[in-house]
Amino acid sequence: MSDRRRCALLGFGHIAATTHLPALAACGITPVAILETNPERQALARQMLPQASVYGALQPLLAQTAPELVDVCTPPHLHAAQVQQALRAGAHVLCEKPLVTELQQLHALVQQARAAGRVLGCVHNWTAAPIVRAVGRLIAEGSLGALQHIDARTARTQPAAAAGAAHSWRGDPQLAGGGIVFDHGWHGMSILLRWAGGRPTQVDAQLATRRHHHLAVEDSCEARIKFAGGV
């Protein structure tokens, strides 16, 4: 990018403030614009990034700041439309998971990004973990022999940060797109797709709410997945 500082951050929730900001700073990038509708989070954004302009709507932000990179950290139900607008404005886009909540949205955004010659990426931070990279190297080198089975388990004792609050979007299927599968299963699947070396050909899954019954989404999932490579 010609000006690495021209970045816009959409959403200023917990993940944006505590994870994305430090990651951007490590790359020498400081957002010039923030999109946030919550007054308390707007105030925090102004406190943490006094040099950035804070907006309550996306279109004025894009028109007035012309960012080269847009980092999307809003709730999932907003992702598709915001990514579409950012690409249309000529920006490269990094989006928090899940990238979209419907498959047809994914196809449309991929086509739009390719036509615009822009990079569209989704956060897959687990794939950068040292242990995940180490296992990937062993598989690629053939040190483990022919891969036949992967047993992946993730245990959480509580929902993600603030998910238990009555106002949290994570407990609303209309805003989140789903429960633990959308919010956390995204990480596991991104790793399995890399390790298995093929696309899923069969999925058998059972979703349930076993503990957090106050949420309108599932809190557990058991799945058996067959991949094209035979895993």
Short mmCIF file of N, CA, C and O in Angstrom, two decimals, residues 90-186:
data_model
loop_
_atom_site.label_atom_id
_atom_site.label_comp_id
_atom_site.label_asym_id
_atom_site.label_seq_id
_atom_site.Cartn_x
_atom_site.Cartn_y
_atom_site.Cartn_z
N GLY A 90 -12.71 0.89 -3.12
CA GLY A 90 -11.33 0.70 -3.55
C GLY A 90 -10.37 0.24 -2.48
O GLY A 90 -9.15 0.27 -2.68
N ALA A 91 -10.88 -0.22 -1.34
CA ALA A 91 -10.02 -0.62 -0.24
C ALA A 91 -9.76 -2.13 -0.25
O ALA A 91 -10.58 -2.91 -0.74
N HIS A 92 -8.60 -2.51 0.28
CA HIS A 92 -8.36 -3.90 0.64
C HIS A 92 -9.09 -4.15 1.95
O HIS A 92 -9.28 -3.22 2.75
N VAL A 93 -9.51 -5.40 2.20
CA VAL A 93 -10.34 -5.66 3.37
C VAL A 93 -9.83 -6.87 4.16
O VAL A 93 -9.56 -7.93 3.59
N LEU A 94 -9.71 -6.67 5.46
CA LEU A 94 -9.50 -7.76 6.41
C LEU A 94 -10.74 -7.82 7.28
O LEU A 94 -11.15 -6.80 7.83
N CYS A 95 -11.34 -9.01 7.40
CA CYS A 95 -12.61 -9.13 8.13
C CYS A 95 -12.50 -10.19 9.21
O CYS A 95 -11.94 -11.26 9.00
N GLU A 96 -13.05 -9.88 10.37
CA GLU A 96 -13.12 -10.85 11.45
C GLU A 96 -13.99 -12.03 11.02
O GLU A 96 -14.84 -11.93 10.15
N LYS A 97 -13.77 -13.16 11.68
CA LYS A 97 -14.60 -14.33 11.42
C LYS A 97 -15.91 -14.20 12.18
O LYS A 97 -15.97 -13.52 13.21
N PRO A 98 -16.99 -14.81 11.68
CA PRO A 98 -17.10 -15.43 10.36
C PRO A 98 -17.20 -14.36 9.28
O PRO A 98 -17.83 -13.32 9.50
N LEU A 99 -16.58 -14.60 8.16
CA LEU A 99 -16.57 -13.61 7.08
C LEU A 99 -17.98 -13.24 6.66
O LEU A 99 -18.30 -12.07 6.48
N VAL A 100 -18.83 -14.24 6.49
CA VAL A 100 -20.23 -14.02 6.11
C VAL A 100 -21.10 -15.01 6.87
O VAL A 100 -20.61 -15.94 7.51
N THR A 101 -22.40 -14.84 6.77
CA THR A 101 -23.33 -15.76 7.43
C THR A 101 -24.09 -16.62 6.43
O THR A 101 -24.82 -17.52 6.84
N GLU A 102 -23.92 -16.35 5.13
CA GLU A 102 -24.58 -17.14 4.09
C GLU A 102 -23.61 -17.39 2.94
O GLU A 102 -22.81 -16.52 2.59
N LEU A 103 -23.69 -18.58 2.36
CA LEU A 103 -22.73 -18.98 1.33
C LEU A 103 -22.79 -18.08 0.11
O LEU A 103 -21.75 -17.74 -0.47
N GLN A 104 -23.98 -17.66 -0.30
CA GLN A 104 -24.08 -16.83 -1.49
C GLN A 104 -23.40 -15.48 -1.30
O GLN A 104 -22.90 -14.87 -2.26
N GLN A 105 -23.35 -15.01 -0.06
CA GLN A 105 -22.63 -13.76 0.23
C GLN A 105 -21.14 -13.94 -0.04
O GLN A 105 -20.49 -13.04 -0.57
N LEU A 106 -20.62 -15.09 0.32
CA LEU A 106 -19.20 -15.37 0.10
C LEU A 106 -18.86 -15.34 -1.38
O LEU A 106 -17.89 -14.68 -1.79
N HIS A 107 -19.64 -16.03 -2.19
CA HIS A 107 -19.37 -16.07 -3.63
C HIS A 107 -19.40 -14.66 -4.23
O HIS A 107 -18.54 -14.30 -5.05
N ALA A 108 -20.37 -13.86 -3.82
CA ALA A 108 -20.49 -12.50 -4.36
C ALA A 108 -19.29 -11.64 -3.98
O ALA A 108 -18.76 -10.88 -4.81
N LEU A 109 -18.84 -11.74 -2.74
CA LEU A 109 -17.71 -10.92 -2.29
C LEU A 109 -16.40 -11.35 -2.95
O LEU A 109 -15.57 -10.50 -3.29
N VAL A 110 -16.22 -12.65 -3.13
CA VAL A 110 -15.00 -13.13 -3.79
C VAL A 110 -14.95 -12.61 -5.23
O VAL A 110 -13.90 -12.14 -5.70
N GLN A 111 -16.07 -12.68 -5.93
CA GLN A 111 -16.12 -12.17 -7.30
C GLN A 111 -15.85 -10.67 -7.33
O GLN A 111 -15.12 -10.17 -8.21
N GLN A 112 -16.42 -9.94 -6.38
CA GLN A 112 -16.23 -8.49 -6.34
C GLN A 112 -14.77 -8.14 -6.08
O GLN A 112 -14.21 -7.24 -6.71
N ALA A 113 -14.14 -8.84 -5.13
CA ALA A 113 -12.74 -8.55 -4.80
C ALA A 113 -11.83 -8.85 -6.00
O ALA A 113 -10.91 -8.07 -6.30
N ARG A 114 -12.08 -9.95 -6.69
CA ARG A 114 -11.27 -10.29 -7.86
C ARG A 114 -11.44 -9.27 -8.97
O ARG A 114 -10.47 -8.86 -9.61
N ALA A 115 -12.68 -8.85 -9.20
CA ALA A 115 -12.94 -7.87 -10.25
C ALA A 115 -12.29 -6.53 -9.94
O ALA A 115 -11.83 -5.82 -10.84
N ALA A 116 -12.23 -6.19 -8.65
CA ALA A 116 -11.65 -4.91 -8.24
C ALA A 116 -10.14 -4.98 -8.08
O ALA A 116 -9.49 -3.94 -7.91
N GLY A 117 -9.58 -6.18 -8.11
CA GLY A 117 -8.15 -6.33 -7.90
C GLY A 117 -7.73 -5.99 -6.48
O GLY A 117 -6.64 -5.46 -6.25
N ARG A 118 -8.59 -6.33 -5.53
CA ARG A 118 -8.32 -6.02 -4.13
C ARG A 118 -8.22 -7.31 -3.32
O ARG A 118 -8.80 -8.33 -3.67
N VAL A 119 -7.46 -7.23 -2.23
CA VAL A 119 -7.29 -8.38 -1.35
C VAL A 119 -8.43 -8.42 -0.34
O VAL A 119 -8.72 -7.42 0.32
N LEU A 120 -9.08 -9.57 -0.23
CA LEU A 120 -10.11 -9.79 0.78
C LEU A 120 -9.65 -10.95 1.64
O LEU A 120 -9.51 -12.08 1.16
N GLY A 121 -9.39 -10.67 2.90
CA GLY A 121 -8.90 -11.71 3.80
C GLY A 121 -9.75 -11.82 5.04
O GLY A 121 -10.44 -10.88 5.43
N CYS A 122 -9.72 -13.00 5.64
CA CYS A 122 -10.46 -13.23 6.88
C CYS A 122 -9.48 -13.63 7.98
O CYS A 122 -8.44 -14.24 7.71
N VAL A 123 -9.80 -13.28 9.19
CA VAL A 123 -8.93 -13.58 10.33
C VAL A 123 -8.90 -15.08 10.61
O VAL A 123 -9.93 -15.69 10.88
N HIS A 124 -7.71 -15.67 10.50
CA HIS A 124 -7.48 -17.07 10.84
C HIS A 124 -6.27 -17.12 11.78
O HIS A 124 -5.25 -17.72 11.46
N ASN A 125 -6.38 -16.49 12.93
CA ASN A 125 -5.21 -16.33 13.79
C ASN A 125 -4.70 -17.64 14.37
O ASN A 125 -3.51 -17.76 14.69
N TRP A 126 -5.55 -18.66 14.50
CA TRP A 126 -5.07 -19.92 15.05
C TRP A 126 -4.03 -20.57 14.13
O TRP A 126 -3.16 -21.30 14.60
N THR A 127 -4.13 -20.33 12.84
CA THR A 127 -3.19 -20.96 11.91
C THR A 127 -1.77 -20.43 12.09
O THR A 127 -0.82 -21.03 11.59
N ALA A 128 -1.61 -19.31 12.81
CA ALA A 128 -0.28 -18.76 13.06
C ALA A 128 0.33 -19.27 14.35
O ALA A 128 1.48 -18.97 14.66
N ALA A 129 -0.43 -20.05 15.13
CA ALA A 129 0.10 -20.58 16.39
C ALA A 129 1.27 -21.53 16.11
O ALA A 129 1.21 -22.34 15.19
N PRO A 130 2.34 -21.45 16.90
CA PRO A 130 3.52 -22.30 16.66
C PRO A 130 3.20 -23.79 16.58
O PRO A 130 3.73 -24.49 15.71
N ILE A 131 2.32 -24.29 17.46
CA ILE A 131 2.03 -25.72 17.44
C ILE A 131 1.27 -26.11 16.17
O ILE A 131 1.48 -27.19 15.60
N VAL A 132 0.41 -25.23 15.69
CA VAL A 132 -0.34 -25.51 14.47
C VAL A 132 0.60 -25.52 13.27
O VAL A 132 0.52 -26.38 12.39
N ARG A 133 1.52 -24.57 13.24
CA ARG A 133 2.50 -24.54 12.15
C ARG A 133 3.41 -25.76 12.19
O ARG A 133 3.76 -26.33 11.15
N ALA A 134 3.80 -26.17 13.40
CA ALA A 134 4.68 -27.33 13.53
C ALA A 134 4.00 -28.60 13.02
O ALA A 134 4.61 -29.39 12.29
N VAL A 135 2.74 -28.80 13.39
CA VAL A 135 2.01 -29.97 12.91
C VAL A 135 1.85 -29.91 11.39
O VAL A 135 2.00 -30.93 10.69
N GLY A 136 1.57 -28.73 10.87
CA GLY A 136 1.43 -28.57 9.43
C GLY A 136 2.70 -28.96 8.69
O GLY A 136 2.65 -29.60 7.63
N ARG A 137 3.86 -28.58 9.25
CA ARG A 137 5.13 -28.95 8.63
C ARG A 137 5.34 -30.47 8.65
O ARG A 137 5.81 -31.06 7.66
N LEU A 138 5.01 -31.09 9.77
CA LEU A 138 5.18 -32.55 9.87
C LEU A 138 4.30 -33.27 8.84
O LEU A 138 4.73 -34.25 8.23
N ILE A 139 3.08 -32.78 8.67
CA ILE A 139 2.18 -33.39 7.69
C ILE A 139 2.73 -33.20 6.28
O ILE A 139 2.77 -34.13 5.47
N ALA A 140 3.18 -31.97 5.97
CA ALA A 140 3.69 -31.67 4.63
C ALA A 140 4.95 -32.48 4.32
O ALA A 140 5.17 -32.90 3.17
N GLU A 141 5.79 -32.71 5.32
CA GLU A 141 7.03 -33.46 5.12
C GLU A 141 6.80 -34.96 5.03
O GLU A 141 7.70 -35.70 4.63
N GLY A 142 5.62 -35.41 5.45
CA GLY A 142 5.34 -36.83 5.45
C GLY A 142 5.90 -37.54 6.67
O GLY A 142 5.93 -38.78 6.71
N SER A 143 6.32 -36.78 7.67
CA SER A 143 6.93 -37.38 8.87
C SER A 143 5.94 -38.22 9.66
O SER A 143 6.34 -39.10 10.42
N LEU A 144 4.66 -37.93 9.51
CA LEU A 144 3.63 -38.66 10.25
C LEU A 144 3.06 -39.82 9.44
O LEU A 144 2.16 -40.52 9.91
N GLY A 145 3.57 -40.01 8.23
CA GLY A 145 3.00 -41.02 7.36
C GLY A 145 1.73 -40.50 6.69
O GLY A 145 1.44 -39.30 6.71
N ALA A 146 0.97 -41.40 6.12
CA ALA A 146 -0.27 -41.01 5.46
C ALA A 146 -1.31 -40.61 6.51
O ALA A 146 -1.64 -41.40 7.40
N LEU A 147 -1.79 -39.40 6.41
CA LEU A 147 -2.76 -38.90 7.38
C LEU A 147 -4.10 -39.59 7.16
O LEU A 147 -4.65 -39.58 6.06
N GLN A 148 -4.63 -40.20 8.21
CA GLN A 148 -5.88 -40.93 8.10
C GLN A 148 -6.99 -40.37 8.98
O GLN A 148 -8.17 -40.49 8.66
N HIS A 149 -6.61 -39.76 10.11
CA HIS A 149 -7.63 -39.33 11.05
C HIS A 149 -7.13 -38.13 11.86
O HIS A 149 -5.95 -38.07 12.22
N ILE A 150 -8.00 -37.17 12.10
CA ILE A 150 -7.69 -36.03 12.95
C ILE A 150 -8.76 -35.96 14.04
O ILE A 150 -9.95 -35.96 13.74
N ASP A 151 -8.32 -35.92 15.28
CA ASP A 151 -9.25 -35.77 16.41
C ASP A 151 -9.01 -34.39 17.01
O ASP A 151 -7.99 -34.15 17.65
N ALA A 152 -9.91 -33.47 16.75
CA ALA A 152 -9.76 -32.09 17.21
C ALA A 152 -10.83 -31.77 18.24
O ALA A 152 -12.02 -31.98 17.98
N ARG A 153 -10.41 -31.26 19.38
CA ARG A 153 -11.36 -30.93 20.45
C ARG A 153 -11.05 -29.55 21.01
O ARG A 153 -9.89 -29.22 21.26
N THR A 154 -12.08 -28.78 21.22
CA THR A 154 -11.95 -27.47 21.85
C THR A 154 -12.97 -27.38 22.97
O THR A 154 -14.16 -27.63 22.75
N ALA A 155 -12.51 -27.04 24.16
CA ALA A 155 -13.41 -26.94 25.31
C ALA A 155 -13.43 -25.51 25.83
O ALA A 155 -12.38 -24.91 26.05
N ARG A 156 -14.62 -24.99 26.02
CA ARG A 156 -14.79 -23.66 26.62
C ARG A 156 -15.72 -23.80 27.82
O ARG A 156 -16.74 -24.48 27.74
N THR A 157 -15.37 -23.16 28.91
CA THR A 157 -16.22 -23.22 30.10
C THR A 157 -17.27 -22.12 30.11
O THR A 157 -18.21 -22.16 30.90
N GLN A 158 -17.10 -21.14 29.23
CA GLN A 158 -18.06 -20.04 29.15
C GLN A 158 -18.01 -19.45 27.75
O GLN A 158 -17.04 -19.66 27.02
N PRO A 159 -19.03 -18.71 27.37
CA PRO A 159 -19.03 -18.09 26.04
C PRO A 159 -17.91 -17.07 25.91
O PRO A 159 -17.24 -16.72 26.88
N ALA A 160 -17.72 -16.58 24.70
CA ALA A 160 -16.70 -15.57 24.45
C ALA A 160 -17.00 -14.31 25.26
O ALA A 160 -18.09 -14.13 25.79
N ALA A 161 -16.02 -13.43 25.34
CA ALA A 161 -16.12 -12.22 26.17
C ALA A 161 -17.43 -11.49 25.95
O ALA A 161 -17.81 -11.21 24.81
N ALA A 162 -18.12 -11.22 27.03
CA ALA A 162 -19.37 -10.45 27.04
C ALA A 162 -20.55 -11.19 26.42
O ALA A 162 -21.63 -10.65 26.31
N ALA A 163 -20.34 -12.45 26.01
CA ALA A 163 -21.43 -13.16 25.34
C ALA A 163 -22.60 -13.44 26.27
O ALA A 163 -23.72 -13.61 25.83
N GLY A 164 -22.34 -13.49 27.57
CA GLY A 164 -23.42 -13.76 28.50
C GLY A 164 -24.27 -12.56 28.82
O GLY A 164 -25.33 -12.68 29.44
N ALA A 165 -23.82 -11.37 28.41
CA ALA A 165 -24.58 -10.16 28.71
C ALA A 165 -25.84 -10.10 27.86
O ALA A 165 -25.88 -10.57 26.73
N ALA A 166 -26.88 -9.51 28.42
CA ALA A 166 -28.17 -9.47 27.73
C ALA A 166 -28.08 -8.69 26.42
O ALA A 166 -28.81 -8.97 25.47
N HIS A 167 -27.17 -7.72 26.33
CA HIS A 167 -27.07 -6.88 25.15
C HIS A 167 -26.09 -7.43 24.11
O HIS A 167 -25.92 -6.85 23.06
N SER A 168 -25.43 -8.54 24.42
CA SER A 168 -24.39 -9.04 23.53
C SER A 168 -24.96 -9.64 22.26
O SER A 168 -25.93 -10.40 22.29
N TRP A 169 -24.33 -9.34 21.14
CA TRP A 169 -24.78 -9.89 19.86
C TRP A 169 -24.49 -11.38 19.75
O TRP A 169 -25.15 -12.08 18.98
N ARG A 170 -23.54 -11.90 20.51
CA ARG A 170 -23.17 -13.31 20.37
C ARG A 170 -24.29 -14.27 20.79
O ARG A 170 -24.29 -15.42 20.38
N GLY A 171 -25.22 -13.82 21.59
CA GLY A 171 -26.32 -14.67 22.00
C GLY A 171 -27.55 -14.53 21.12
O GLY A 171 -28.56 -15.18 21.37
N ASP A 172 -27.46 -13.71 20.08
CA ASP A 172 -28.59 -13.46 19.18
C ASP A 172 -28.29 -14.09 17.82
O ASP A 172 -27.40 -13.63 17.10
N PRO A 173 -29.01 -15.14 17.43
CA PRO A 173 -28.71 -15.81 16.15
C PRO A 173 -28.89 -14.92 14.94
O PRO A 173 -28.26 -15.14 13.90
N GLN A 174 -29.74 -13.90 15.03
CA GLN A 174 -29.94 -12.99 13.91
C GLN A 174 -28.73 -12.09 13.70
O GLN A 174 -28.46 -11.64 12.58
N LEU A 175 -27.99 -11.83 14.75
CA LEU A 175 -26.81 -10.96 14.67
C LEU A 175 -25.53 -11.77 14.50
O LEU A 175 -24.62 -11.37 13.77
N ALA A 176 -25.46 -12.91 15.18
CA ALA A 176 -24.24 -13.71 15.17
C ALA A 176 -24.20 -14.73 14.05
O ALA A 176 -23.13 -15.20 13.68
N GLY A 177 -25.37 -15.10 13.53
CA GLY A 177 -25.42 -16.12 12.49
C GLY A 177 -25.51 -17.53 13.04
O GLY A 177 -25.87 -18.47 12.35
N GLY A 178 -25.18 -17.69 14.31
CA GLY A 178 -25.19 -18.99 14.96
C GLY A 178 -24.45 -18.91 16.28
O GLY A 178 -24.06 -17.82 16.71
N GLY A 179 -24.23 -20.05 16.91
CA GLY A 179 -23.58 -20.07 18.21
C GLY A 179 -22.12 -20.45 18.13
O GLY A 179 -21.34 -19.86 17.39
N ILE A 180 -21.74 -21.50 18.86
CA ILE A 180 -20.34 -21.87 18.99
C ILE A 180 -19.72 -22.26 17.65
O ILE A 180 -18.52 -22.06 17.42
N VAL A 181 -20.52 -22.81 16.74
CA VAL A 181 -19.97 -23.21 15.43
C VAL A 181 -19.50 -21.98 14.66
O VAL A 181 -18.40 -21.96 14.09
N PHE A 182 -20.32 -20.94 14.62
CA PHE A 182 -19.95 -19.73 13.89
C PHE A 182 -18.88 -18.95 14.64
O PHE A 182 -17.96 -18.41 14.04
N ASP A 183 -19.02 -18.88 15.96
CA ASP A 183 -18.13 -18.01 16.73
C ASP A 183 -16.77 -18.64 16.98
O ASP A 183 -15.76 -17.95 16.99
N HIS A 184 -16.72 -19.96 17.17
CA HIS A 184 -15.47 -20.61 17.53
C HIS A 184 -15.07 -21.74 16.59
O HIS A 184 -13.89 -22.00 16.38
N GLY A 185 -16.07 -22.42 16.02
CA GLY A 185 -15.76 -23.52 15.11
C GLY A 185 -15.01 -23.06 13.87
O GLY A 185 -14.31 -23.85 13.23
N TRP A 186 -15.15 -21.77 13.55
CA TRP A 186 -14.43 -21.19 12.40
C TRP A 186 -12.93 -21.44 12.53
O TRP A 186 -12.25 -21.76 11.56
#
